[in-house]
Amino acid sequence: MRKQKKIRINRFLLLCFFVTLGTFFSLSNVRADDECENDEYDSDLYIYCDTIWSKDNISNINKIVHIETGATLVVEKGVQIKFGKDSGGRYGYLSVDGGRLVANGTQEEPIEITYDPEHKGSLIEFHRYDLEGTPSLPPSFLRYVKIYGGGAIYDDGGAQHSFLWNIIPPVYAETKSNPAVLYIGGKVHFENCSFYDNEYTDVEVQYNEFNSSTDTNNYLEIVNSNFEKSGDSYAVRSEMKCKDPGYSCREKLLLKDDWYGSPLGPTEDGNMLTEGKKISGTYEQDLFRSTDTIVDPVIIIPGIMGSASKTALVGDLVLDPILHIYDNLILSFEKNGYRKNKNLFEFPYEWRDSNIQTSNLLKQKIDVVKEDTKVSKVDLVAHSMGGLVARYYIESSAYDQRNDLNHLITLGTPHHGAPEDYLKWEAGEGFEDPIGKVEKAYFSMEAFHATGSTNLKNYIQSRVKSAQELLPDYAYLKDLSSENMRDYPNNYPRNTFLELINSADKLSNLKKVNFTNIVGKINSLEDTIKKLEVVDSNENNKWEHGMPDGYGKTNIGIKYGAGDETVPLESSKGIGSDEQIELNSTHSDLPTEAQCNVINKLKGKDDCRPVNDVARIAHILTFGVFSPIDIQIIAPDGVHWVGKNIKKLKDENQIEGSFYTGSDTANEFVTIPNPENKKYTIVTEGTGDGEYTVEVSKISEDENNPGRATEVTADITGTATTGQIEEKTANVSADKITIENTEATPPEKEMTPTLFRAEVEKYYKENLIKNKSAKNILLSGMKLIEDENNFLKMIKANPFLDKRTKKILITILERGIANQFKSLAKLIDKDKKSYDPTIKNVLIKDLKLVEGSL
């Protein structure tokens, strides 16, 4: 309830004058600091001590509860606070008088603050009282709090009594209404809260003590919350005032990503159209939600090979552009109400690095997401090795101070490692499934550029640190010479990373988050490497700890069991969690198969609409470039392409789902998912002089052998010359790739507007352009093209233009430039007198080269 002035009286006077009227129960010593005492009277409770209210000790309250300077009242999840009137007719409510309110509910157990249905008024008031020498407290914090049944509208400004109503004459209210939440001062943050069924206004803001732009003690944030529309009430009414002349108070009231009862957002001052719930006054509004579903922001963490770079720039990584394992999951999040880069984020990372290093980057990513969204907790959805990255972060000592995760959902994570990784770590072998075949092609190319050799074992052990952290941390090697299982870690490649995060003291930290573990298992099949029976190796520099019996021939030493074709069931399920879900799925299909399990869990609703728009990749065509060349692949239709645009094809005609590392990288690599069985054109351009190789591979799922892949390959070889362009074709069929050669094309000369103008001047001096007028037309025409192109670049780079205006301007300029080129070419072609016949076609071709260079 709004008060005109807070009256402070010595405690002795209070004891003398106060008449005990009784309440439902005593609140004065509810789990408070032992060295401090709160003061409780018939109509008021003064909290001077840090105090906790739990479900066991709080229900109906017929008092005004004052949280005094320096004190914190913590309301635990699931508490329902119902205010009513005392016997003297005064409303109860929470009054934060320089102290701090922490009401930290959860999605499953929100906190409720309401009134007895027969009585209404303000539920919470926030005041600021700066007392000299008092410590600065963190903001009042409310999360998952339902505030309803409050507020009031009165017929007149009737008398408002103080708690000394029987001694002091009443004062009269200046207004005829009360909000459910009244904010006058202090630092307050609401997130994931709900306001509904409140008369007049949900939140009213009065900044009567606001000093200046540098003041940090006054601000209110309401983010990711719901203002449900009911009647003609307001969501927010703001009457902020600043003492600094000309200073705007807007940023001191932040309304970010809230719901106002309509997908069109709130109805603001001056808006004649009724949309959502009304807001008025001065505020900073940053986005609004189009649905009423309250969720924390989510970060998707991929597994190994789940990130790649398209350029040589550090940090220029994108999520899974090669295998597209996460496409349906991302699309499903968007279909079910999430918005990319608003509350749906991706975390591509350098998966070759140690998971410890990656975990530090994850911490930074979480900080960025929290700052962007202003929400204090995020959810993590992690596939495969990504789950180990997330676990290391949660189980680190730093997390105790951060506590910024709500849900962790792991998908097919090898919590205790995967025995198939032993083959890769020990010998650079074991790349048998479709993903493994792509890994092998990628690793081979990288190894060659890094070391001049395609020795994968040496490359993996020196560069792919994460591979060691995927080795099992349990006994999985059987020594055939003794017929006994070896005791881990003796005579094993040891995994100290998993030993650490699976230690009892570290595992206990997982209890700090809501942890759901989703695992895959192919029904009735045993197709996942479970253990290895090893013998001494006779291969140099391979199989240090033993080679699987018959490896490469009978493979009799490789033993299989239940799992998802990659991770054994014992490893994926071998960890405690709040919930464990088993799905009939392979390792790479889990993000698609589990999409609704994930989304329903995070939303707290069973209303997920599944997405299967992106077809699973049964075949993939790869091109590994062993330089010195750049490469472009043109699809059988001659229109679509991927790679460096050597042939100047339309940028928008990229082959769907294709990937190219970029021409500015040392290791050029191209992939095309589900290719056609037809001819692809391979265009190469020399970046230096010397021998080159392009390794072409078609990798396909083996229909007769689940979890395995077939592969056909062919090599394109040649001698590169700087600037020389060559074309060859790769005829792709079901079980073969055939390479066909074509003649080399000599290097194309460079041509820019400046070079074109210089060439025109040269031809004029040589009398090949016969009159000055023709020369000047070409020079001025090219200058106009250059000016328009510079303006076009400026428009494209302008961050302040709205999308529609920018698109219109770009279209107009591009058409104008294209028409100018056509006009100049037509002028040259039609003019029979001004140009020597030997240079007319040269000039027209040079115009095309200039157009291609822009």
PDB file of N, CA and C in Angstrom, residues 445 448-449 624-630 665-668 687-694 718 720:
ATOM      1  N   MET A 445      44.251 -34.381 -44.064  1.00  0.00           N
ATOM      2  CA  MET A 445      44.609 -33.132 -44.726  1.00  0.00           C
ATOM      3  C   MET A 445      45.329 -32.196 -43.760  1.00  0.00           C
ATOM      4  N   PHE A 448      48.870 -33.380 -43.004  1.00  0.00           N
ATOM      5  CA  PHE A 448      49.795 -33.134 -44.117  1.00  0.00           C
ATOM      6  C   PHE A 448      50.267 -31.684 -44.114  1.00  0.00           C
ATOM      7  N   HIS A 449      49.345 -30.754 -43.941  1.00  0.00           N
ATOM      8  CA  HIS A 449      49.723 -29.340 -43.969  1.00  0.00           C
ATOM      9  C   HIS A 449      50.537 -28.956 -42.740  1.00  0.00           C
ATOM     10  N   GLY A 624      39.471 -32.976 -50.155  1.00  0.00           N
ATOM     11  CA  GLY A 624      40.594 -32.506 -49.358  1.00  0.00           C
ATOM     12  C   GLY A 624      41.676 -31.957 -50.258  1.00  0.00           C
ATOM     13  N   VAL A 625      42.078 -30.700 -50.039  1.00  0.00           N
ATOM     14  CA  VAL A 625      42.996 -30.010 -50.933  1.00  0.00           C
ATOM     15  C   VAL A 625      44.409 -30.042 -50.354  1.00  0.00           C
ATOM     16  N   PHE A 626      45.320 -30.585 -51.107  1.00  0.00           N
ATOM     17  CA  PHE A 626      46.736 -30.570 -50.752  1.00  0.00           C
ATOM     18  C   PHE A 626      47.382 -29.581 -51.718  1.00  0.00           C
ATOM     19  N   SER A 627      47.534 -28.322 -51.251  1.00  0.00           N
ATOM     20  CA  SER A 627      47.809 -27.143 -52.074  1.00  0.00           C
ATOM     21  C   SER A 627      49.084 -27.296 -52.915  1.00  0.00           C
ATOM     22  N   PRO A 628      49.428 -26.341 -53.850  1.00  0.00           N
ATOM     23  CA  PRO A 628      49.066 -24.907 -53.814  1.00  0.00           C
ATOM     24  C   PRO A 628      47.955 -24.523 -54.797  1.00  0.00           C
ATOM     25  N   ILE A 629      46.717 -24.715 -54.416  1.00  0.00           N
ATOM     26  CA  ILE A 629      45.585 -24.320 -55.250  1.00  0.00           C
ATOM     27  C   ILE A 629      44.419 -23.857 -54.371  1.00  0.00           C
ATOM     28  N   ASP A 630      43.506 -23.089 -54.991  1.00  0.00           N
ATOM     29  CA  ASP A 630      42.177 -22.872 -54.458  1.00  0.00           C
ATOM     30  C   ASP A 630      41.218 -23.713 -55.283  1.00  0.00           C
ATOM     31  N   THR A 665      42.444 -20.174 -45.675  1.00  0.00           N
ATOM     32  CA  THR A 665      42.939 -21.139 -44.699  1.00  0.00           C
ATOM     33  C   THR A 665      44.019 -22.005 -45.341  1.00  0.00           C
ATOM     34  N   ALA A 666      44.886 -22.537 -44.503  1.00  0.00           N
ATOM     35  CA  ALA A 666      45.948 -23.405 -45.022  1.00  0.00           C
ATOM     36  C   ALA A 666      45.394 -24.744 -45.474  1.00  0.00           C
ATOM     37  N   ASN A 667      44.307 -25.177 -44.850  1.00  0.00           N
ATOM     38  CA  ASN A 667      43.757 -26.499 -45.126  1.00  0.00           C
ATOM     39  C   ASN A 667      42.387 -26.353 -45.774  1.00  0.00           C
ATOM     40  N   GLU A 668      42.334 -26.322 -47.102  1.00  0.00           N
ATOM     41  CA  GLU A 668      41.047 -26.190 -47.775  1.00  0.00           C
ATOM     42  C   GLU A 668      40.352 -27.549 -47.808  1.00  0.00           C
ATOM     43  N   THR A 687      47.647 -21.062 -56.655  1.00  0.00           N
ATOM     44  CA  THR A 687      48.056 -19.998 -55.734  1.00  0.00           C
ATOM     45  C   THR A 687      49.578 -19.962 -55.610  1.00  0.00           C
ATOM     46  N   GLY A 688      50.232 -20.846 -56.325  1.00  0.00           N
ATOM     47  CA  GLY A 688      51.684 -20.955 -56.347  1.00  0.00           C
ATOM     48  C   GLY A 688      52.064 -21.934 -57.442  1.00  0.00           C
ATOM     49  N   ASP A 689      53.324 -22.264 -57.514  1.00  0.00           N
ATOM     50  CA  ASP A 689      53.805 -23.208 -58.520  1.00  0.00           C
ATOM     51  C   ASP A 689      54.214 -24.497 -57.830  1.00  0.00           C
ATOM     52  N   GLY A 690      53.768 -25.635 -58.371  1.00  0.00           N
ATOM     53  CA  GLY A 690      54.155 -26.921 -57.795  1.00  0.00           C
ATOM     54  C   GLY A 690      53.057 -27.962 -57.949  1.00  0.00           C
ATOM     55  N   GLU A 691      53.368 -29.152 -57.465  1.00  0.00           N
ATOM     56  CA  GLU A 691      52.432 -30.264 -57.570  1.00  0.00           C
ATOM     57  C   GLU A 691      51.276 -30.090 -56.568  1.00  0.00           C
ATOM     58  N   TYR A 692      50.083 -30.542 -56.981  1.00  0.00           N
ATOM     59  CA  TYR A 692      48.945 -30.499 -56.074  1.00  0.00           C
ATOM     60  C   TYR A 692      48.146 -31.796 -56.190  1.00  0.00           C
ATOM     61  N   THR A 693      47.347 -32.032 -55.142  1.00  0.00           N
ATOM     62  CA  THR A 693      46.450 -33.190 -55.120  1.00  0.00           C
ATOM     63  C   THR A 693      45.131 -32.773 -54.500  1.00  0.00           C
ATOM     64  N   VAL A 694      44.037 -33.223 -55.092  1.00  0.00           N
ATOM     65  CA  VAL A 694      42.713 -33.096 -54.481  1.00  0.00           C
ATOM     66  C   VAL A 694      42.202 -34.518 -54.261  1.00  0.00           C
ATOM     67  N   GLY A 718      47.962 -32.731 -60.363  1.00  0.00           N
ATOM     68  CA  GLY A 718      48.394 -31.843 -61.430  1.00  0.00           C
ATOM     69  C   GLY A 718      49.523 -30.957 -60.968  1.00  0.00           C
ATOM     70  N   ALA A 720      50.434 -27.012 -60.517  1.00  0.00           N
ATOM     71  CA  ALA A 720      49.816 -25.694 -60.434  1.00  0.00           C
ATOM     72  C   ALA A 720      50.763 -24.612 -60.914  1.00  0.00           C
TER      73      ALA A 720
END
